[in-house]
Coordinates of C-alpha atoms in Angstrom, one line a residue:
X1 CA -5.0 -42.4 -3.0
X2 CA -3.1 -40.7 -0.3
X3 CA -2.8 -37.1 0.2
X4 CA -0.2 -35.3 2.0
X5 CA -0.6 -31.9 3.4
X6 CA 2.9 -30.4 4.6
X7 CA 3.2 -27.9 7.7
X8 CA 1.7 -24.2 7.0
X9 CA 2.2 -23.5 3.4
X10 CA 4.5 -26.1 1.9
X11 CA 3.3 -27.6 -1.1
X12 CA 0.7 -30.0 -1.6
X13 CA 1.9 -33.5 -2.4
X14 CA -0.2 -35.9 -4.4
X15 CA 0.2 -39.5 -4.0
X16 CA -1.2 -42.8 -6.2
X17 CA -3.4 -40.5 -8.6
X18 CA -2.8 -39.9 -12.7
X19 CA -1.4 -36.7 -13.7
X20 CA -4.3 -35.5 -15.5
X21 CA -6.0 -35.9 -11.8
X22 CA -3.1 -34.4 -9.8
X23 CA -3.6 -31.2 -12.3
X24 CA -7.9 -30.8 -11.6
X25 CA -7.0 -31.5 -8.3
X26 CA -4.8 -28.7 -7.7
X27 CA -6.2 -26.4 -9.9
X28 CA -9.3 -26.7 -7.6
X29 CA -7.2 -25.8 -4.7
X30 CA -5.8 -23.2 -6.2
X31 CA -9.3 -21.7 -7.2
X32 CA -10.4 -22.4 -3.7
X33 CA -7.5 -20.8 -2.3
X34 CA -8.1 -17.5 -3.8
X35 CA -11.7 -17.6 -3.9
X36 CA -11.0 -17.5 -0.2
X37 CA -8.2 -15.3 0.2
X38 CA -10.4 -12.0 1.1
X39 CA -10.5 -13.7 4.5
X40 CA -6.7 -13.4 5.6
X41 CA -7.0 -9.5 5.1
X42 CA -10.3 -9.5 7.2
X43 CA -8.5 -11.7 9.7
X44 CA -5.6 -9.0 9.8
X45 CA -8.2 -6.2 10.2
X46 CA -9.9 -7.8 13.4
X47 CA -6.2 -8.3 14.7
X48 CA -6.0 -4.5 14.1
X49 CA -8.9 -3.5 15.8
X50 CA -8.4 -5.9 18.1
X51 CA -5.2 -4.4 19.2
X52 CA -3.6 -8.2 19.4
X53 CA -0.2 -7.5 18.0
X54 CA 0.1 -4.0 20.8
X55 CA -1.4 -6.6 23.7
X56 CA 1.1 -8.9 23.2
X57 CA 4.0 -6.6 22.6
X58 CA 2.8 -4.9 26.0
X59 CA 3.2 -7.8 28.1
X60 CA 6.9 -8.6 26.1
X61 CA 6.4 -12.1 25.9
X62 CA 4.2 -15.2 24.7
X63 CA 0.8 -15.2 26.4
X64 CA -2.2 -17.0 26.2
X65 CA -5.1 -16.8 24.8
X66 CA -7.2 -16.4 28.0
X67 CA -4.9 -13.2 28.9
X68 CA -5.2 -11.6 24.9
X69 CA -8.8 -11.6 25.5
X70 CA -8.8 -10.2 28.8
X71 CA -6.6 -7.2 27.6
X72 CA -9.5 -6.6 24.6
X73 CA -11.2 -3.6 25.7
X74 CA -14.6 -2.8 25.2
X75 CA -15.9 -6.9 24.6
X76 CA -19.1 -6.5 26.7
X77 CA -19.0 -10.6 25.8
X78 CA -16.2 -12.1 24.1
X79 CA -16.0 -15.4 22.8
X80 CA -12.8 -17.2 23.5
X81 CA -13.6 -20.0 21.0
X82 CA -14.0 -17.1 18.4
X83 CA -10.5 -15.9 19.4
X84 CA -9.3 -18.9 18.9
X85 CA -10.3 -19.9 15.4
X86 CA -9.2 -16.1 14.2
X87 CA -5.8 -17.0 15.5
X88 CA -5.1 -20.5 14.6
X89 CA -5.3 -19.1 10.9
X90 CA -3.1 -16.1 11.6
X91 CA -0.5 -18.4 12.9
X92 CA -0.9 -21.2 9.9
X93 CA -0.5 -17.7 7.9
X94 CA 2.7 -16.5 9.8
X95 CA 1.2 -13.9 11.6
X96 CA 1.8 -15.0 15.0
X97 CA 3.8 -17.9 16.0
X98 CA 2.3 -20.6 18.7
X99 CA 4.1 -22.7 21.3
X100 CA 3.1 -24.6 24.0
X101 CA 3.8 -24.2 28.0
X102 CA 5.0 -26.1 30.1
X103 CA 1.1 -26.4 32.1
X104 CA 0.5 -27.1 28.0
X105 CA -1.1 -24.1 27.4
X106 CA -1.0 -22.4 23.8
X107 CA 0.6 -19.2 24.0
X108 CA 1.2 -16.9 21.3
X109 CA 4.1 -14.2 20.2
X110 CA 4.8 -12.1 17.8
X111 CA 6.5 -12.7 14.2
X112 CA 8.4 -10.2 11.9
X113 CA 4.6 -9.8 10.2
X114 CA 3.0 -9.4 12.9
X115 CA 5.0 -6.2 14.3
X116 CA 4.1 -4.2 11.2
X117 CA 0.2 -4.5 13.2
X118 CA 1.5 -2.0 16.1
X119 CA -0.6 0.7 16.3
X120 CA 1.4 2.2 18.3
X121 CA 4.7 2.1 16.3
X122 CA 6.2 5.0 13.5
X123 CA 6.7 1.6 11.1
X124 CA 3.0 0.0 11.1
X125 CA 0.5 -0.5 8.9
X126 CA -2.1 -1.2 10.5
X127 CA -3.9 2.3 9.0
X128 CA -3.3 1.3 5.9
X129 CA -4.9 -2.5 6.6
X130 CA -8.1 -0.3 8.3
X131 CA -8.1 2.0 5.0
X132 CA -8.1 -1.3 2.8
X133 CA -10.8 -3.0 4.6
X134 CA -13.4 -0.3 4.9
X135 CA -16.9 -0.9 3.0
X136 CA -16.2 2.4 0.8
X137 CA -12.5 0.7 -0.5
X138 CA -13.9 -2.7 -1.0
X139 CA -17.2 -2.3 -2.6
X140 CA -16.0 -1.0 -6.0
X141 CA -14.3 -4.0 -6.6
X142 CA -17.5 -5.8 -7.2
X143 CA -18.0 -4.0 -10.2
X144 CA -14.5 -4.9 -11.4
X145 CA -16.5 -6.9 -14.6
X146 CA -18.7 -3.7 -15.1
X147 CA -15.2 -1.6 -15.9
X148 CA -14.1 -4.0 -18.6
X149 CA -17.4 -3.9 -20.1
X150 CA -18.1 -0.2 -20.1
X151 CA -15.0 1.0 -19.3
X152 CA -14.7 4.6 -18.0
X153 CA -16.8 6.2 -20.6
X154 CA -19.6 6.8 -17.2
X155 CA -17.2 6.9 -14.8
X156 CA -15.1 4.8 -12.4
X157 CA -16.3 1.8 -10.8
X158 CA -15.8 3.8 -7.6
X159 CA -17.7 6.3 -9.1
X160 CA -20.4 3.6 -10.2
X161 CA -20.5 2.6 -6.9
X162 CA -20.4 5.4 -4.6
X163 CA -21.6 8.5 -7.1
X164 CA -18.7 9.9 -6.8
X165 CA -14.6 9.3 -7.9
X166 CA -12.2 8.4 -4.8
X167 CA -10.6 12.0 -4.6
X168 CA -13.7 13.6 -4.8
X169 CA -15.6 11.5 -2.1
X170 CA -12.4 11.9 0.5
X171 CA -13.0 16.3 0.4
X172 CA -17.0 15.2 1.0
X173 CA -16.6 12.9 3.7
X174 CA -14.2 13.9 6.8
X175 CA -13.9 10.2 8.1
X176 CA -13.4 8.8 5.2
X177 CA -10.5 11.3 4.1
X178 CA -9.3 10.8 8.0
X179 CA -8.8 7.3 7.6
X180 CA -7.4 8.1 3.9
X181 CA -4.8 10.2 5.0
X182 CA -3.9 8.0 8.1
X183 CA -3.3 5.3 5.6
X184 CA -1.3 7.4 3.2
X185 CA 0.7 8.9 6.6
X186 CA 1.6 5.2 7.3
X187 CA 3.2 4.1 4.3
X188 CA 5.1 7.3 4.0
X189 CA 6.7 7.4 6.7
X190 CA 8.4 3.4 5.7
X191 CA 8.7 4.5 2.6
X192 CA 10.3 7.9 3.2
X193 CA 12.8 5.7 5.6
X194 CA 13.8 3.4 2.6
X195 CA 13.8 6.4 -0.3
X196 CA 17.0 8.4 2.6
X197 CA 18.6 5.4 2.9
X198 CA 18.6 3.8 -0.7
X199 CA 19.1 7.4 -2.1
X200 CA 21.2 9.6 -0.1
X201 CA 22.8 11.1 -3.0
X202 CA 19.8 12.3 -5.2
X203 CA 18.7 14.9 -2.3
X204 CA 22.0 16.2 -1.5
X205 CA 22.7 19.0 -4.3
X206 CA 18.6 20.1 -3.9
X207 CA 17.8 23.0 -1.8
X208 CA 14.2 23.1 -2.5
X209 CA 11.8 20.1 -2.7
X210 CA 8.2 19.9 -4.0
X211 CA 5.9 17.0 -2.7
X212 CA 3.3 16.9 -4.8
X213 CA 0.1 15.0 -3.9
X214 CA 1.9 14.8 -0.6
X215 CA -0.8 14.3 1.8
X216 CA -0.4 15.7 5.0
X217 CA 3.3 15.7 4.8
X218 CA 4.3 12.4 6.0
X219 CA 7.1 11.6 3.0
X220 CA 8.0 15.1 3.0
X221 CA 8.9 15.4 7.0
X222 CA 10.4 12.3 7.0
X223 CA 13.4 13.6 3.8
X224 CA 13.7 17.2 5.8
X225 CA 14.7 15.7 8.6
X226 CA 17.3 13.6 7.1
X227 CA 18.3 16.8 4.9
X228 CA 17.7 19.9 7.3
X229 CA 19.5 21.7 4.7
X230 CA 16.0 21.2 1.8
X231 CA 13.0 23.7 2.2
X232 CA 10.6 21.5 1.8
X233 CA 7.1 22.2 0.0
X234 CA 4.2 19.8 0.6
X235 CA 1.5 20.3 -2.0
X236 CA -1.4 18.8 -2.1
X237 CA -5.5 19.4 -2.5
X238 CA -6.6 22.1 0.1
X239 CA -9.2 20.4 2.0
X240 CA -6.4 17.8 2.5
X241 CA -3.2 20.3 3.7
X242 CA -5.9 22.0 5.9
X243 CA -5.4 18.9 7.7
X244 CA -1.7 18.6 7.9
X245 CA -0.3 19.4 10.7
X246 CA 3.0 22.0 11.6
X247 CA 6.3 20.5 10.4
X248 CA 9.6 22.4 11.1
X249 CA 11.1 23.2 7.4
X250 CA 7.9 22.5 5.9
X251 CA 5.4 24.8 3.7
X252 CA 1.8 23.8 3.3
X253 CA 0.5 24.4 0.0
X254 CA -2.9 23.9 -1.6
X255 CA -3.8 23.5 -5.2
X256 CA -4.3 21.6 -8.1
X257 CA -1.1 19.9 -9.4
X258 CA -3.1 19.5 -13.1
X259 CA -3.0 23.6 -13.5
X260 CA 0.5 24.1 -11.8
X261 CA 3.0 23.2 -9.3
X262 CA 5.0 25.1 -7.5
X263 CA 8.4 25.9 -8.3
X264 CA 11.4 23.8 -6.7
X265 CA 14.6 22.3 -7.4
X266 CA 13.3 19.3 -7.7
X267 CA 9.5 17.4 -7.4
X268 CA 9.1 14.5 -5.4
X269 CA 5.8 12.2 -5.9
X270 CA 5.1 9.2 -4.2
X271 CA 2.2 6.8 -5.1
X272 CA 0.6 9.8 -7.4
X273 CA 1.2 9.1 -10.9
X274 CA -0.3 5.2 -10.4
X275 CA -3.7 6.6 -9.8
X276 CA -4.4 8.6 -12.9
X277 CA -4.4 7.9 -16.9
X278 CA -1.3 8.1 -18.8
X279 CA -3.0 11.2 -20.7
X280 CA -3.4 13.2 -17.3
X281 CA 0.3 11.3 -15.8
X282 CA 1.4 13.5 -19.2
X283 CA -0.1 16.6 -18.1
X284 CA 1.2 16.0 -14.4
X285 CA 4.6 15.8 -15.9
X286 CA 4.6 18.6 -18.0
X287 CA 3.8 21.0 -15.6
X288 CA 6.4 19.1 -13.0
X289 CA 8.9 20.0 -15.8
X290 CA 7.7 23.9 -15.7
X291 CA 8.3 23.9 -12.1
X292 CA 11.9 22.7 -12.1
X293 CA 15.0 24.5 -13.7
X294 CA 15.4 23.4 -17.3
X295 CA 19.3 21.9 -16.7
X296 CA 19.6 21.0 -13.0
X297 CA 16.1 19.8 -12.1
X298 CA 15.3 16.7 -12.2
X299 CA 11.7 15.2 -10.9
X300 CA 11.8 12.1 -8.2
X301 CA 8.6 9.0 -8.5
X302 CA 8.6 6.9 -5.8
X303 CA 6.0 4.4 -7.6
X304 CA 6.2 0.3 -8.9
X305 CA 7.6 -0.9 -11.5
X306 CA 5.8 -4.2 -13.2
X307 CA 8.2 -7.3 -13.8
X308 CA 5.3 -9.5 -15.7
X309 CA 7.8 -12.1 -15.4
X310 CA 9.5 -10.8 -11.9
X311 CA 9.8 -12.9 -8.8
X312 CA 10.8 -10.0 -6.5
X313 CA 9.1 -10.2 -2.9
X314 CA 6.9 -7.4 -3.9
X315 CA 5.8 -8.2 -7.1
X316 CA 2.6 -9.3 -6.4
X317 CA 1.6 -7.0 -4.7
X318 CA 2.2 -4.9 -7.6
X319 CA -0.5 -6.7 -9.6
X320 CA -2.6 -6.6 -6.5
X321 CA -2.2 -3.1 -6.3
X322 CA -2.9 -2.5 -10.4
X323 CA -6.4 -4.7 -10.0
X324 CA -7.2 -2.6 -7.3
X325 CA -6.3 0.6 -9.1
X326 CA -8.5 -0.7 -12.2
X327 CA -11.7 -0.4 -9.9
X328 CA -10.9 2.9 -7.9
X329 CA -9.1 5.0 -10.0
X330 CA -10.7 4.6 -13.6
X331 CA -7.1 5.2 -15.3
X332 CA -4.7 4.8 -12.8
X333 CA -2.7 1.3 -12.7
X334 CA 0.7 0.1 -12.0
X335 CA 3.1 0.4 -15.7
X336 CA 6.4 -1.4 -16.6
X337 CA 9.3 0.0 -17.6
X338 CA 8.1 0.8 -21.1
X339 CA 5.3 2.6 -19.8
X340 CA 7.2 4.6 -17.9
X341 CA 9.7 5.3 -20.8
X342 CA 6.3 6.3 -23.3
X343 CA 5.1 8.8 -20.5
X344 CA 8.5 10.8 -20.5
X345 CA 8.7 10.7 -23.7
X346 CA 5.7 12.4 -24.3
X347 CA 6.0 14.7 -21.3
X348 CA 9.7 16.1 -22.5
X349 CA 11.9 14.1 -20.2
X350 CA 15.1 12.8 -22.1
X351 CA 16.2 10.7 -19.5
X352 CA 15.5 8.6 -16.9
X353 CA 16.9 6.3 -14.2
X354 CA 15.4 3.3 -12.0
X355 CA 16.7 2.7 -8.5
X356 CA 15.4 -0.3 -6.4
X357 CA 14.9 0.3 -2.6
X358 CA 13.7 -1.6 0.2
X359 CA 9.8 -1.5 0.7
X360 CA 7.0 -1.3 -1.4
X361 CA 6.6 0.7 -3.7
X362 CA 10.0 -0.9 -4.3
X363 CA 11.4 1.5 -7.0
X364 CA 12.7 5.4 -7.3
X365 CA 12.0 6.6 -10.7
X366 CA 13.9 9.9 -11.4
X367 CA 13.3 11.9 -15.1
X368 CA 15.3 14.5 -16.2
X369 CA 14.6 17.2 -19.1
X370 CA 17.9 17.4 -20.4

């Protein structure tokens, strides 16, 4: 039998065997292959802390490895054979490209992945890959069987893991809600840069815009700077505006978006509605619907929308994202289009339109009462 193993990750070709072989064989690999996969995001979290990507973009060119590892700081001993191993499988994964010099040395540069690990830079995620990674985000997912067994009925399995649910544990613990917010800052700010370019006309008849859930302001800054013209309202938990720092245009407001919001032209949410059950995305709604004005309001989702059968570039990460919401958030999961359609429905919205933008989440979901 002879087996052929293409460059990085083309396809594996099987030579000389039966079919019925070729199929164990590669569902093996693919069962390997995901059984294993954990490791790629731990891989991208020491090239985070690391600081790889930023040591690499400081010297503005290939280097070696011998020169990352003497720009590590604080490595009392490092290990340049560990170096080396994490990134020979974060250049088979695309991460960083390799090429050799001419003294054939190995030296390594940055990829179009790779520069989303600045830390340094306004479009990284790098917090987000920390927030991911960290013992209290990963545990719960270990009792991923435990939720389809007993369901909610005692909790999350966030909650059966830490004793308390997500939202709760980030207002108890200040570094945990640090790095929380740091990670929600980051993905805001890329996905506030897609939502003004890929919908420049939905904010230009508002005057007043309500953020709900908004964290520390990081969507919201990003739109009232684009459209100086919106007074913007960022509303979220108190102990999390307390954090938020001064934005010019900007009002910090602390409540509880399931007993009211306040009032606006128009409510913006991004990643919210995701994280709870449709019975309390219902109740979020309706009380988005008493803030607006009945015929010109309108209220703006920035969340996914599930293709089951989509190929889109983001699509798995959609069903990525819904397992991980299973485990963290009891209710909250990623919905398809007719999920999204039952919600307004039941919340009093007779209309709604889906527009596609350029990061992930990849859609703007906009309802409308009349």
């Amino acid at each position: 039998m002879e087996t052929v193993l293409s460059k990085h990750s083309a396809p594996l070709v099987l030579k000389g065997v039966q079919k019925k072989e070729e199929e164990e064989l590669l569902g093996q690999a693919t069962i390997w292959k995901l059984m294993l996969s954990f490791m790629d995001s731990f891989a991208l979290k020491a090239a985070v802390e690391l600081r790889i990507a930023d040591i690499i973009d400081h010297h503005g060119r290939p280097i070696s490895l011998q020169t990352i590892l003497n720009n590590i700081s604080d490595a009392p001993s490092p290990d340049i054979s560990f170096l080396h191993r994490v990134m020979r499988h974060l250049v088979r994964k695309n991460i960083f490209s390799s090429q050799q010099s001419e003294l054939n040395d190995t030296l390594y540069d940055l990829t179009p992945a790779s520069k989303w690990l600045l830390r340094d830079s306004k479009s990284t995620l790098a917090p987000m890959i920390l927030l991911e990674n960290h013992p209290l985000h990963l545990d719960p997912s270990h009792y991923l069987s435990h939720s389809i067994r007993e369901g909610t009925k005692n909790g999350s399995a966030f909650f059966k893991c830490h004793g308390h649910e997500q939202f709760d544990l980030t207002g108890l613990d200040p570094e945990f809600n640090k790095l929380f917010n740091e990670g929600m800052a980051c993905t805001a700010r890329i996905v506030s840069k897609a939502v003004t370019s890929g919908y420049k006309e939905g904010f230009k008849k508002i005057q007043s815009l309500v953020d709900v859930g908004g964290g520390i302001g990081g969507s919201l800054s990003g739109i009232v700077r684009a459209y100086p013209l919106i007074k913007g309202i960022n509303f979220d938990l108190p102990h999390v505006v307390a954090t938020a720092p001064k934005y010019d245009g900007i009002t910090h407001v602390g409540g509880n978006m399931f007993q009211s919001i306040p009032k606006a032209d128009a409510v913006y949410m991004k990643w919210i509605l995701h994280d709870w059950s449709d019975q309390e995305c219902v109740q979020i709604l309706k009380n988005c619907r008493k803030a607006i004005p009945e015929k010109t309001g309108k209220v703006i989702i920035v969340d996914h929308v599930l293709h089951p059968q989509g190929n889109g570039i983001f699509e798995d990460t959609g069903f990525a994202f819904d397992m991980m919401l299973l485990t963290h958030n009891g209710g909250g999961k990623e919905r398809t289009e007719e999920d999204w359609k039952k919600l307004f429905q039941q919340a009093g919205f007779l209309r709604y339109n889906i527009i596609n933008i350029n990061a992930f989440p990849s859609n703007i979901i906009e309802a409308f009462p009349i």
